[in-house]
Amino acid sequence: MLQHELFAVPDDPVILDYHNGTLLTGNYSINIIWYGDFTAAQRGIVIDFIASLSASTPAPSVASWWKTTSLYQGGGAQITLGSQYFDTNLSFGKSLTRKNLSQLATDNGHHKNAITAIFTAQNILVEGFCLASCGIHRWATAGKHNGTKFAYLWAGNSETQCPGGCAWPFHKPTYGPQDPPLIPPNGDIGMDGLIIRIATLVAGIATNPYGDGYFLGDKLAPLEAVTACPGTFGTGYYPGYPGKLLIDETTGASYNADGLAGRKYLIPGMWNPVTKECTPLV
């Protein structure tokens, strides 16, 4: 199957082309596989983010960010939280291959009108993690006669393995300007970094689920809705500087999007097919 990787240092894009394929539209759920140990507080950060995608919250919000995907021809998925599966016994051990990820996604949960999201804890090694990517999305088939095509994603908590590559701007980058890191809005470097990856991958799935939607460049390593806009968190962004952001007066944390339950998040800008520009929320 084609793979779409979330590279730590993507190239600067120009424009995304539509390749006449299928985009996600209608009602979809995200079914979560928690692989390894996550605290209830950590899970809550992600659950509230997913629930915020199709909520009715005023801009700048997770929901107003997500609405950009409906501007893509043939797009416009409404996302809800689906089922959750807890693999605390580590069915494939502490080191996962890409094949293991595919099997996890295929064997767990229903797949019709659903996305499977695999999240690995900070002590779990995954093939290519940190060395090549911070997360991936792919598609596979399941069900009777493999008749159901579905998309899945994987992203990991990078706090102890590669925060400079996959949790920036909440950690100093591995390379480039060493400006002070931002305070994460939910107080967890690894999980707030994970939210950036989840946002990137879910947007990629929505607009290029099966490799023939919107992307730039090589089909085997495409730049997509968010990976085409690296580091675009606020206005005035440039390489190494995330841009001008909102600041929580109580915690001093940086954010650009409101979510449900009083949550605040920092999520990357998305390529807008109407303006044909990378557009940060603030």
Short mmCIF file of N, CA and C in Angstrom, two decimals, residues 38 42 45-46 120 122 156-160 163 166-167 170-171 184 187-197:
data_model
loop_
_atom_site.label_atom_id
_atom_site.label_comp_id
_atom_site.label_asym_id
_atom_site.label_seq_id
_atom_site.Cartn_x
_atom_site.Cartn_y
_atom_site.Cartn_z
N PHE A 38 -0.68 5.14 28.60
CA PHE A 38 -1.02 6.56 28.57
C PHE A 38 -1.85 6.85 29.81
N GLN A 42 -3.46 12.24 29.63
CA GLN A 42 -2.90 12.24 28.27
C GLN A 42 -3.95 11.84 27.24
N ILE A 45 -6.42 14.70 26.42
CA ILE A 45 -5.95 15.73 25.50
C ILE A 45 -6.31 15.36 24.06
N VAL A 46 -6.09 14.10 23.71
CA VAL A 46 -6.36 13.63 22.35
C VAL A 46 -7.86 13.48 22.10
N THR A 120 1.28 5.43 19.94
CA THR A 120 2.23 4.65 20.73
C THR A 120 2.81 5.50 21.86
N GLN A 122 5.52 6.71 24.90
CA GLN A 122 6.85 7.28 24.70
C GLN A 122 7.98 6.27 24.77
N GLY A 156 3.41 8.80 17.38
CA GLY A 156 3.91 8.41 18.69
C GLY A 156 4.24 9.59 19.58
N ASN A 157 4.22 9.34 20.87
CA ASN A 157 4.67 10.32 21.86
C ASN A 157 6.19 10.40 21.76
N SER A 158 6.68 11.56 21.35
CA SER A 158 8.11 11.69 21.03
C SER A 158 8.93 12.29 22.17
N GLU A 159 8.34 12.50 23.34
CA GLU A 159 9.00 13.30 24.38
C GLU A 159 10.37 12.77 24.77
N THR A 160 10.54 11.45 24.86
CA THR A 160 11.83 10.91 25.29
C THR A 160 12.70 10.45 24.13
N PRO A 163 12.17 14.67 20.78
CA PRO A 163 11.33 15.87 20.90
C PRO A 163 11.79 17.02 20.01
N CYS A 166 10.17 16.01 16.57
CA CYS A 166 8.73 15.75 16.44
C CYS A 166 7.87 16.47 17.47
N ALA A 167 8.46 17.24 18.38
CA ALA A 167 7.66 18.00 19.34
C ALA A 167 7.96 19.50 19.29
N PHE A 170 7.64 22.94 21.03
CA PHE A 170 7.61 22.80 22.48
C PHE A 170 8.94 22.28 23.02
N HIS A 171 9.89 22.07 22.13
CA HIS A 171 11.24 21.64 22.48
C HIS A 171 12.18 22.29 21.48
N PRO A 184 3.77 24.30 26.28
CA PRO A 184 2.66 23.59 25.65
C PRO A 184 1.33 23.91 26.32
N GLY A 187 0.27 21.38 28.87
CA GLY A 187 1.26 21.05 29.88
C GLY A 187 2.01 19.75 29.66
N ASP A 188 2.01 19.23 28.44
CA ASP A 188 2.65 17.94 28.16
C ASP A 188 3.34 18.03 26.81
N ILE A 189 4.67 18.13 26.83
CA ILE A 189 5.43 18.30 25.59
C ILE A 189 5.11 17.19 24.59
N GLY A 190 5.14 15.96 25.07
CA GLY A 190 4.93 14.83 24.17
C GLY A 190 3.53 14.80 23.58
N MET A 191 2.51 15.04 24.41
CA MET A 191 1.14 14.95 23.92
C MET A 191 0.74 16.19 23.12
N ASP A 192 1.21 17.36 23.51
CA ASP A 192 0.92 18.55 22.70
C ASP A 192 1.63 18.45 21.35
N GLY A 193 2.82 17.85 21.35
CA GLY A 193 3.48 17.57 20.07
C GLY A 193 2.71 16.54 19.26
N LEU A 194 2.15 15.55 19.95
CA LEU A 194 1.36 14.53 19.28
C LEU A 194 0.13 15.13 18.60
N ILE A 195 -0.47 16.12 19.23
CA ILE A 195 -1.64 16.78 18.63
C ILE A 195 -1.28 17.40 17.28
N ILE A 196 -0.11 18.01 17.19
CA ILE A 196 0.33 18.57 15.90
C ILE A 196 0.41 17.47 14.85
N ARG A 197 0.93 16.31 15.24
CA ARG A 197 1.04 15.19 14.29
C ARG A 197 -0.33 14.65 13.91
#
